[in-house]
Amino acid sequence: MKVLAILYSGGKHAEEESRLLGTTENQLGIRDYLQSQGHEYIVSDDKEGPDSVFQKHIVDAEVLITTPFHPGYLTRDLIEKAKNLKICITAGVGSDHIDLNAAVEKGIQVLEVSGSNVVSVAEHVVMSILLLVRNFVPAHEMIERGDWQVSEIARNAYDLEGKVVGTIGAGRIGYRVLQRLLPFDCKELLYFDYTALPEQAARTVNAKRVEDLKEFVSKCDVVTVNCPLHEGTKGLVNADLLKHFKKGAWLVNTARGAICDKDAVAAAVASGQLNGYAGDVWNVQPAPKDHIWRTMKNPLGAGNGMVPHYSGTTLDAQARYANGTKSILENYLTNKDQEPQNIIVGKKGYETKAYGQR
Ligand code: NAI
């Protein structure tokens, strides 16, 4: 059996740090396991174009392992060519880089390691909210430059206490964000999700649901995006919706870049309609060098908290998603049932509610 894994290259960092399991060097720690069973294991970061390792080996691979961090985009065309493919495993959470409808049609299972990095992302969300609201990045850059001008920073620095914070999506990550925000004494915690939280869960975090998205964003000082990317969320935060945000609101998106319209966000930051935007996810990954989200700034020359896609790939998270990937593989190889929460597309089609299939 051929197992193909598209991972990111870790270079000298992965050679020095063996806990960087999600890299082409450390190979999710499953090479010995697979080879001891006589399987072929191809690992590469080369994923674009017809001559790439990805496109060459997808033709006869039975198992495809990918990560959202350096996504091997499994398009409908590639699925047509993948004559032997039975199962796609996402080492992490979020399988939007796979054409799920095409996978359903071809009877290809799609599994991910649900929950493996939800705490990692929730912590990053809280950090990103704080760094925007408190105007942290330009303050640090000023110090590195050797300057000291407190008023330049303080004129756009606020407390999180007393602000209204809302999450689009109150699933595993969104709910953990609400839990972590509770001690900050925000004025209100809100959520927008097409599923209501169980009453007790909502009470625990003191969160109110707003059912209309425009009304929801108009109430928030901070909006955080924590829903999956699917047909119903692509471009959800666009120029029209951004007009309904409070003037000077902050937006944090660690879910998927394409949920927010790239140019509309950049324009909203440039005009000050958004005071800032932060996150780690991009509409294309790796993001091109000239991607406007790398350098966009608000009218005060601040308000950018963008980083590469790493919130869900801390060393703690890598241990969890590498273990989870191995368990999914073991279940597949020994014909055992998969954990229900990990199944996005099962043997009989969609099995998750998160992707809007309800
Ligand atoms: P989850 O499935 O537990 O929760 C998703 C929630 O979004 C559900 O409550 C669902 O009802 C809701 N939802 C779906 N469509 C919606 C819509 N149109 N409007 C409002 N709510 C909607 O997923 P989890 O674990 O919380 O992850 C969420 C997403 O975060 C993942 O799909 C992935 O894209 C992203 N993620 C990013 C990571 C990173 O490293 N930046 C790592 C892990 C996940």
Short mmCIF file of C-alpha atoms and ligand atoms in Angstrom, two decimals:
data_model
loop_
_atom_site.label_atom_id
_atom_site.label_comp_id
_atom_site.label_asym_id
_atom_site.label_seq_id
_atom_site.Cartn_x
_atom_site.Cartn_y
_atom_site.Cartn_z
CA MET A 1 0.00 0.00 0.00
CA LYS A 2 1.23 3.49 -0.84
CA VAL A 3 0.81 6.21 1.79
CA LEU A 4 1.50 9.74 0.58
CA ALA A 5 2.03 12.58 3.07
CA ILE A 6 2.27 16.25 2.13
CA LEU A 7 3.86 18.07 5.06
CA TYR A 8 5.83 21.26 5.49
CA SER A 9 9.59 21.26 5.37
CA GLY A 10 11.17 21.99 8.74
CA GLY A 11 14.79 22.41 7.60
CA LYS A 12 17.41 22.66 10.33
CA HIS A 13 14.70 23.37 12.90
CA ALA A 14 13.22 19.91 12.40
CA GLU A 15 16.66 18.31 12.52
CA GLU A 16 17.36 20.06 15.82
CA GLU A 17 13.87 19.58 17.29
CA SER A 18 12.42 16.10 16.86
CA ARG A 19 9.11 17.20 18.37
CA LEU A 20 8.42 19.07 15.12
CA LEU A 21 6.50 16.00 14.05
CA GLY A 22 4.44 17.63 11.31
CA THR A 23 7.48 18.18 9.08
CA THR A 24 8.88 16.32 6.09
CA GLU A 25 11.92 15.50 8.23
CA ASN A 26 10.10 13.94 11.18
CA GLN A 27 7.23 12.55 9.10
CA LEU A 28 4.60 12.42 11.88
CA GLY A 29 6.73 9.75 13.56
CA ILE A 30 5.07 6.94 11.59
CA ARG A 31 7.73 5.86 9.07
CA ASP A 32 8.95 2.87 11.10
CA TYR A 33 5.40 1.80 11.86
CA LEU A 34 4.35 1.88 8.20
CA GLN A 35 7.54 0.31 6.84
CA SER A 36 7.48 -2.49 9.42
CA GLN A 37 4.15 -3.47 7.92
CA GLY A 38 5.55 -3.42 4.40
CA HIS A 39 3.90 -0.20 3.28
CA GLU A 40 5.50 2.44 1.07
CA TYR A 41 5.60 5.91 2.68
CA ILE A 42 6.24 8.90 0.43
CA VAL A 43 6.69 12.24 2.22
CA SER A 44 7.19 15.61 0.55
CA ASP A 45 6.41 19.31 0.72
CA ASP A 46 6.35 19.56 -3.09
CA LYS A 47 2.68 20.11 -3.81
CA GLU A 48 2.10 22.53 -6.69
CA GLY A 49 1.87 21.74 -10.39
CA PRO A 50 1.63 18.57 -12.48
CA ASP A 51 5.27 17.60 -11.91
CA SER A 52 5.07 17.89 -8.12
CA VAL A 53 5.58 14.85 -5.89
CA PHE A 54 1.98 15.34 -4.72
CA GLN A 55 0.46 15.12 -8.20
CA LYS A 56 2.80 12.34 -9.31
CA HIS A 57 2.02 10.01 -6.42
CA ILE A 58 -1.66 10.83 -5.88
CA VAL A 59 -2.36 8.74 -8.98
CA ASP A 60 -1.81 5.43 -7.13
CA ALA A 61 -1.69 6.33 -3.41
CA GLU A 62 -4.25 4.55 -1.22
CA VAL A 63 -3.85 6.86 1.77
CA LEU A 64 -3.24 10.61 1.62
CA ILE A 65 -2.09 12.50 4.72
CA THR A 66 -2.14 16.29 4.58
CA THR A 67 -2.08 19.16 7.03
CA PRO A 68 -3.91 22.49 6.92
CA PHE A 69 -0.58 24.26 7.55
CA HIS A 70 0.95 23.42 4.16
CA PRO A 71 -2.15 22.17 2.39
CA GLY A 72 -1.97 19.72 -0.46
CA TYR A 73 -5.02 21.02 -2.32
CA LEU A 74 -6.93 17.90 -3.37
CA THR A 75 -9.13 19.31 -6.12
CA ARG A 76 -11.91 17.52 -8.01
CA ASP A 77 -9.48 17.07 -10.95
CA LEU A 78 -6.90 15.38 -8.75
CA ILE A 79 -9.56 13.19 -7.16
CA GLU A 80 -10.51 12.04 -10.69
CA LYS A 81 -6.87 11.03 -11.24
CA ALA A 82 -6.50 9.35 -7.83
CA LYS A 83 -7.69 5.94 -8.93
CA ASN A 84 -6.55 4.09 -5.83
CA LEU A 85 -7.33 6.65 -3.11
CA LYS A 86 -9.48 5.32 -0.25
CA ILE A 87 -8.84 7.62 2.69
CA CYS A 88 -7.59 11.16 3.32
CA ILE A 89 -6.34 11.96 6.80
CA THR A 90 -5.93 15.56 7.90
CA ALA A 91 -3.21 15.77 10.54
CA GLY A 92 -4.96 18.59 12.38
CA VAL A 93 -8.42 20.14 12.08
CA GLY A 94 -10.07 21.59 8.95
CA SER A 95 -10.32 19.62 5.70
CA ASP A 96 -11.44 22.43 3.40
CA HIS A 97 -8.34 21.91 1.22
CA ILE A 98 -10.04 18.74 0.01
CA ASP A 99 -12.97 18.90 -2.43
CA LEU A 100 -15.32 17.14 -0.03
CA ASN A 101 -18.22 16.84 -2.49
CA ALA A 102 -15.93 15.08 -4.97
CA ALA A 103 -14.66 12.81 -2.18
CA VAL A 104 -18.24 11.88 -1.28
CA GLU A 105 -19.02 11.09 -4.93
CA LYS A 106 -15.95 8.85 -5.24
CA GLY A 107 -16.52 7.09 -1.90
CA ILE A 108 -13.25 8.42 -0.45
CA GLN A 109 -13.27 8.79 3.34
CA VAL A 110 -12.00 12.01 4.90
CA LEU A 111 -10.94 12.02 8.55
CA GLU A 112 -9.31 14.60 10.74
CA VAL A 113 -7.91 14.61 14.27
CA SER A 114 -10.80 16.50 15.84
CA GLY A 115 -9.98 18.48 18.92
CA SER A 116 -6.22 17.92 18.56
CA ASN A 117 -5.33 21.61 18.46
CA VAL A 118 -8.43 23.43 19.64
CA VAL A 119 -6.83 24.69 22.86
CA SER A 120 -3.76 25.81 20.91
CA VAL A 121 -5.95 27.90 18.60
CA ALA A 122 -8.19 29.26 21.37
CA GLU A 123 -5.10 30.51 23.24
CA HIS A 124 -3.86 32.16 20.04
CA VAL A 125 -7.22 33.87 19.56
CA VAL A 126 -7.13 35.37 23.04
CA MET A 127 -3.53 36.48 22.49
CA SER A 128 -4.44 38.07 19.15
CA ILE A 129 -7.43 39.92 20.63
CA LEU A 130 -5.19 41.30 23.36
CA LEU A 131 -2.37 42.30 21.04
CA LEU A 132 -4.76 44.25 18.82
CA VAL A 133 -6.79 45.89 21.58
CA ARG A 134 -3.65 46.84 23.54
CA ASN A 135 -1.74 47.93 20.38
CA PHE A 136 1.12 45.59 21.26
CA VAL A 137 2.90 45.01 17.93
CA PRO A 138 3.83 48.64 17.14
CA ALA A 139 4.82 49.12 20.79
CA HIS A 140 7.30 46.26 20.55
CA GLU A 141 8.58 47.39 17.16
CA MET A 142 9.20 50.87 18.62
CA ILE A 143 11.34 49.34 21.36
CA GLU A 144 13.38 47.31 18.87
CA ARG A 145 13.97 50.46 16.81
CA GLY A 146 15.40 52.18 19.88
CA ASP A 147 12.54 54.68 20.14
CA TRP A 148 10.36 55.59 23.12
CA GLN A 149 7.15 57.54 22.53
CA VAL A 150 4.42 56.30 24.87
CA SER A 151 1.70 58.61 23.53
CA GLU A 152 2.08 57.25 19.98
CA ILE A 153 1.09 53.81 21.30
CA ALA A 154 -1.31 54.79 24.07
CA ARG A 155 -3.51 56.87 21.76
CA ASN A 156 -4.77 53.60 20.30
CA ALA A 157 -4.46 51.21 23.27
CA TYR A 158 -7.52 50.02 25.21
CA ASP A 159 -8.55 47.54 27.91
CA LEU A 160 -10.45 44.42 26.93
CA GLU A 161 -12.58 44.82 30.04
CA GLY A 162 -15.90 46.43 29.15
CA LYS A 163 -15.78 45.50 25.45
CA VAL A 164 -18.27 43.34 23.56
CA VAL A 165 -16.61 40.28 22.06
CA GLY A 166 -18.36 37.87 19.71
CA THR A 167 -17.44 34.62 17.99
CA ILE A 168 -18.70 33.45 14.60
CA GLY A 169 -18.89 29.73 15.36
CA ALA A 170 -19.18 28.45 18.91
CA GLY A 171 -17.90 24.92 18.39
CA ARG A 172 -14.82 23.41 20.02
CA ILE A 173 -12.57 26.43 19.44
CA GLY A 174 -15.20 29.19 19.65
CA TYR A 175 -16.48 27.85 22.97
CA ARG A 176 -12.97 27.58 24.40
CA VAL A 177 -12.37 31.20 23.38
CA LEU A 178 -15.50 32.23 25.29
CA GLN A 179 -14.34 30.22 28.33
CA ARG A 180 -10.96 31.93 28.27
CA LEU A 181 -12.49 35.40 27.86
CA LEU A 182 -14.82 35.06 30.84
CA PRO A 183 -12.34 36.34 33.47
CA PHE A 184 -11.65 39.50 31.44
CA ASP A 185 -15.01 41.01 32.50
CA CYS A 186 -16.05 41.92 28.99
CA LYS A 187 -19.28 43.89 28.71
CA GLU A 188 -20.91 41.05 26.79
CA LEU A 189 -19.87 37.78 25.17
CA LEU A 190 -21.90 36.96 22.06
CA TYR A 191 -21.95 34.17 19.51
CA PHE A 192 -23.33 33.62 16.03
CA ASP A 193 -23.76 29.97 15.08
CA TYR A 194 -26.53 28.15 13.32
CA THR A 195 -26.57 25.77 16.26
CA ALA A 196 -27.48 27.13 19.70
CA LEU A 197 -25.18 26.12 22.54
CA PRO A 198 -26.80 23.82 25.10
CA GLU A 199 -28.42 26.07 27.72
CA GLN A 200 -26.04 25.04 30.50
CA ALA A 201 -22.98 25.56 28.30
CA ALA A 202 -24.14 29.05 27.30
CA ARG A 203 -24.85 29.93 30.93
CA THR A 204 -21.41 28.72 32.02
CA VAL A 205 -19.69 31.25 29.76
CA ASN A 206 -22.47 33.84 30.04
CA ALA A 207 -22.75 34.04 26.24
CA LYS A 208 -25.77 35.28 24.31
CA ARG A 209 -26.66 34.11 20.83
CA VAL A 210 -27.43 36.66 18.11
CA GLU A 211 -29.18 35.05 15.17
CA ASP A 212 -28.72 37.76 12.55
CA LEU A 213 -25.12 38.14 11.39
CA LYS A 214 -25.34 41.85 10.57
CA GLU A 215 -26.92 42.60 13.93
CA PHE A 216 -24.26 40.43 15.58
CA VAL A 217 -21.28 42.26 14.07
CA SER A 218 -22.89 45.66 14.72
CA LYS A 219 -22.86 44.90 18.47
CA CYS A 220 -19.24 43.69 18.72
CA ASP A 221 -16.07 45.61 19.51
CA VAL A 222 -14.13 42.44 18.70
CA VAL A 223 -15.21 39.69 16.29
CA THR A 224 -13.39 36.35 16.21
CA VAL A 225 -13.98 33.82 13.42
CA ASN A 226 -14.12 30.18 14.53
CA CYS A 227 -16.25 28.36 11.96
CA PRO A 228 -15.03 26.00 9.22
CA LEU A 229 -14.54 27.10 5.63
CA HIS A 230 -17.28 25.66 3.44
CA GLU A 231 -19.58 26.86 0.67
CA GLY A 232 -21.66 28.79 3.20
CA THR A 233 -18.74 30.62 4.84
CA LYS A 234 -16.43 31.45 1.90
CA GLY A 235 -16.24 35.26 1.74
CA LEU A 236 -18.68 35.54 4.66
CA VAL A 237 -16.84 38.60 5.97
CA ASN A 238 -16.98 40.75 2.85
CA ALA A 239 -17.25 44.45 1.99
CA ASP A 240 -20.99 44.48 2.65
CA LEU A 241 -20.74 42.83 6.08
CA LEU A 242 -17.76 44.99 7.07
CA LYS A 243 -19.98 48.08 6.69
CA HIS A 244 -22.11 46.71 9.51
CA PHE A 245 -19.16 46.36 11.91
CA LYS A 246 -18.76 49.03 14.59
CA LYS A 247 -16.37 51.68 13.32
CA GLY A 248 -12.92 50.77 14.66
CA ALA A 249 -13.76 47.18 15.62
CA TRP A 250 -11.04 44.51 15.72
CA LEU A 251 -11.27 41.28 13.73
CA VAL A 252 -9.40 38.06 14.52
CA ASN A 253 -9.51 35.12 12.13
CA THR A 254 -7.67 31.91 12.93
CA ALA A 255 -10.25 29.72 11.17
CA ARG A 256 -9.52 29.99 7.43
CA GLY A 257 -8.28 32.93 5.36
CA ALA A 258 -10.92 32.59 2.65
CA ILE A 259 -13.76 33.17 5.15
CA CYS A 260 -12.71 36.84 5.00
CA ASP A 261 -12.47 38.67 1.68
CA LYS A 262 -8.80 39.61 1.32
CA ASP A 263 -9.21 42.97 -0.37
CA ALA A 264 -12.28 44.03 1.60
CA VAL A 265 -10.43 43.40 4.88
CA ALA A 266 -7.34 45.31 3.68
CA ALA A 267 -9.54 48.25 2.61
CA ALA A 268 -11.40 48.23 5.93
CA VAL A 269 -8.11 48.29 7.86
CA ALA A 270 -6.68 51.06 5.65
CA SER A 271 -9.77 53.23 6.16
CA GLY A 272 -9.97 52.60 9.91
CA GLN A 273 -13.37 50.87 9.62
CA LEU A 274 -11.41 48.03 11.25
CA ASN A 275 -8.88 49.19 13.84
CA GLY A 276 -6.99 45.98 13.26
CA TYR A 277 -6.93 42.45 11.90
CA ALA A 278 -5.01 39.47 13.25
CA GLY A 279 -4.76 35.78 12.53
CA ASP A 280 -2.62 33.05 11.07
CA VAL A 281 -4.67 31.78 8.15
CA TRP A 282 -4.42 32.98 4.54
CA ASN A 283 -6.45 32.44 1.40
CA VAL A 284 -3.40 30.74 -0.19
CA GLN A 285 -0.66 29.03 1.83
CA PRO A 286 2.21 29.74 1.84
CA ALA A 287 1.07 33.34 1.34
CA PRO A 288 2.84 35.14 -1.53
CA LYS A 289 5.52 37.60 -0.47
CA ASP A 290 3.42 40.56 -1.64
CA HIS A 291 0.17 39.44 0.05
CA ILE A 292 -1.51 42.62 1.26
CA TRP A 293 -2.32 41.11 4.66
CA ARG A 294 1.41 40.97 5.44
CA THR A 295 1.76 44.75 5.46
CA MET A 296 -1.70 46.33 5.74
CA LYS A 297 -1.97 49.02 8.42
CA ASN A 298 -4.69 51.20 9.91
CA PRO A 299 -4.47 55.02 9.51
CA LEU A 300 -2.20 55.14 12.61
CA GLY A 301 0.26 52.74 10.98
CA ALA A 302 -0.71 49.83 13.25
CA GLY A 303 -3.41 47.16 13.58
CA ASN A 304 -1.71 44.18 11.95
CA GLY A 305 -1.33 40.96 13.96
CA MET A 306 -0.75 38.53 11.10
CA VAL A 307 1.57 35.53 11.49
CA PRO A 308 2.17 32.36 9.44
CA HIS A 309 -0.24 29.49 9.99
CA TYR A 310 1.03 28.09 13.27
CA SER A 311 -1.59 28.59 15.97
CA GLY A 312 -2.66 24.96 15.77
CA THR A 313 0.82 23.51 15.36
CA THR A 314 2.48 24.16 18.70
CA LEU A 315 4.71 21.30 19.85
CA ASP A 316 1.91 20.18 22.19
CA ALA A 317 -0.55 20.14 19.29
CA GLN A 318 1.88 18.29 17.01
CA ALA A 319 2.17 15.44 19.53
CA ARG A 320 -1.63 15.18 19.63
CA TYR A 321 -2.27 15.30 15.89
CA ALA A 322 0.61 12.91 15.12
CA ASN A 323 -0.80 10.38 17.61
CA GLY A 324 -4.29 10.91 16.24
CA THR A 325 -3.11 10.37 12.66
CA LYS A 326 -1.50 7.09 13.69
CA SER A 327 -4.71 5.93 15.41
CA ILE A 328 -6.78 6.71 12.32
CA LEU A 329 -4.28 4.79 10.17
CA GLU A 330 -4.31 1.83 12.57
CA ASN A 331 -8.10 1.72 12.52
CA TYR A 332 -8.05 1.83 8.74
CA LEU A 333 -5.44 -0.90 8.42
CA THR A 334 -7.14 -3.20 10.91
CA ASN A 335 -10.65 -2.47 9.65
CA LYS A 336 -11.80 -1.00 12.97
CA ASP A 337 -14.47 1.69 13.29
CA GLN A 338 -13.13 5.24 13.33
CA GLU A 339 -13.89 7.59 16.23
CA PRO A 340 -17.15 9.29 15.15
CA GLN A 341 -15.89 12.81 15.97
CA ASN A 342 -13.00 12.37 13.49
CA ILE A 343 -15.18 11.46 10.51
CA ILE A 344 -15.84 14.27 8.03
CA VAL A 345 -16.73 12.02 5.12
CA GLY A 346 -17.45 8.43 6.11
CA LYS A 347 -18.12 5.31 4.11
CA LYS A 348 -21.64 6.55 3.45
CA GLY A 349 -20.91 10.23 2.83
CA TYR A 350 -20.92 13.32 5.06
CA GLU A 351 -20.94 12.58 8.76
CA THR A 352 -20.19 15.96 10.24
CA LYS A 353 -22.47 18.83 10.96
CA ALA A 354 -19.67 21.38 11.08
CA TYR A 355 -19.41 21.73 7.31
CA GLY A 356 -23.00 22.85 6.96
CA GLN A 357 -24.34 19.47 5.89
CA ARG A 358 -27.46 19.40 8.00
P1 NAI B 1 -16.17 22.65 15.33
O1 NAI B 1 -16.75 21.77 14.28
O2 NAI B 1 -16.08 22.12 16.72
O3 NAI B 1 -17.00 24.02 15.41
C1 NAI B 1 -17.37 24.74 14.28
C2 NAI B 1 -18.62 25.53 14.61
O4 NAI B 1 -18.90 26.40 13.52
C3 NAI B 1 -19.87 24.64 14.78
O5 NAI B 1 -20.52 24.99 16.00
C4 NAI B 1 -20.72 24.96 13.57
O6 NAI B 1 -22.12 24.87 13.83
C5 NAI B 1 -20.29 26.40 13.30
N1 NAI B 1 -20.59 26.86 11.94
C6 NAI B 1 -20.45 26.19 10.76
N2 NAI B 1 -20.85 26.96 9.76
C7 NAI B 1 -21.25 28.14 10.28
C8 NAI B 1 -21.78 29.33 9.75
N3 NAI B 1 -22.02 29.45 8.43
N4 NAI B 1 -22.05 30.34 10.58
C9 NAI B 1 -21.85 30.21 11.92
N5 NAI B 1 -21.37 29.10 12.50
C10 NAI B 1 -21.08 28.08 11.68
O7 NAI B 1 -14.75 23.10 14.77
P2 NAI B 1 -13.50 23.63 15.60
O8 NAI B 1 -12.68 22.50 16.09
O9 NAI B 1 -13.99 24.66 16.55
O10 NAI B 1 -12.66 24.32 14.43
C11 NAI B 1 -13.21 25.39 13.67
C12 NAI B 1 -12.30 25.71 12.51
O11 NAI B 1 -11.10 26.28 12.99
C13 NAI B 1 -11.82 24.50 11.71
O12 NAI B 1 -12.78 24.09 10.77
C14 NAI B 1 -10.59 25.02 11.05
O13 NAI B 1 -10.91 25.63 9.82
C15 NAI B 1 -10.09 26.09 12.02
N6 NAI B 1 -8.84 25.65 12.68
C16 NAI B 1 -7.71 26.43 12.53
C17 NAI B 1 -6.52 26.03 13.08
C18 NAI B 1 -5.29 26.86 12.95
O14 NAI B 1 -4.19 26.37 13.18
N7 NAI B 1 -5.40 28.13 12.64
C19 NAI B 1 -6.40 24.75 13.79
C20 NAI B 1 -7.67 24.08 14.00
C21 NAI B 1 -8.82 24.50 13.42
#
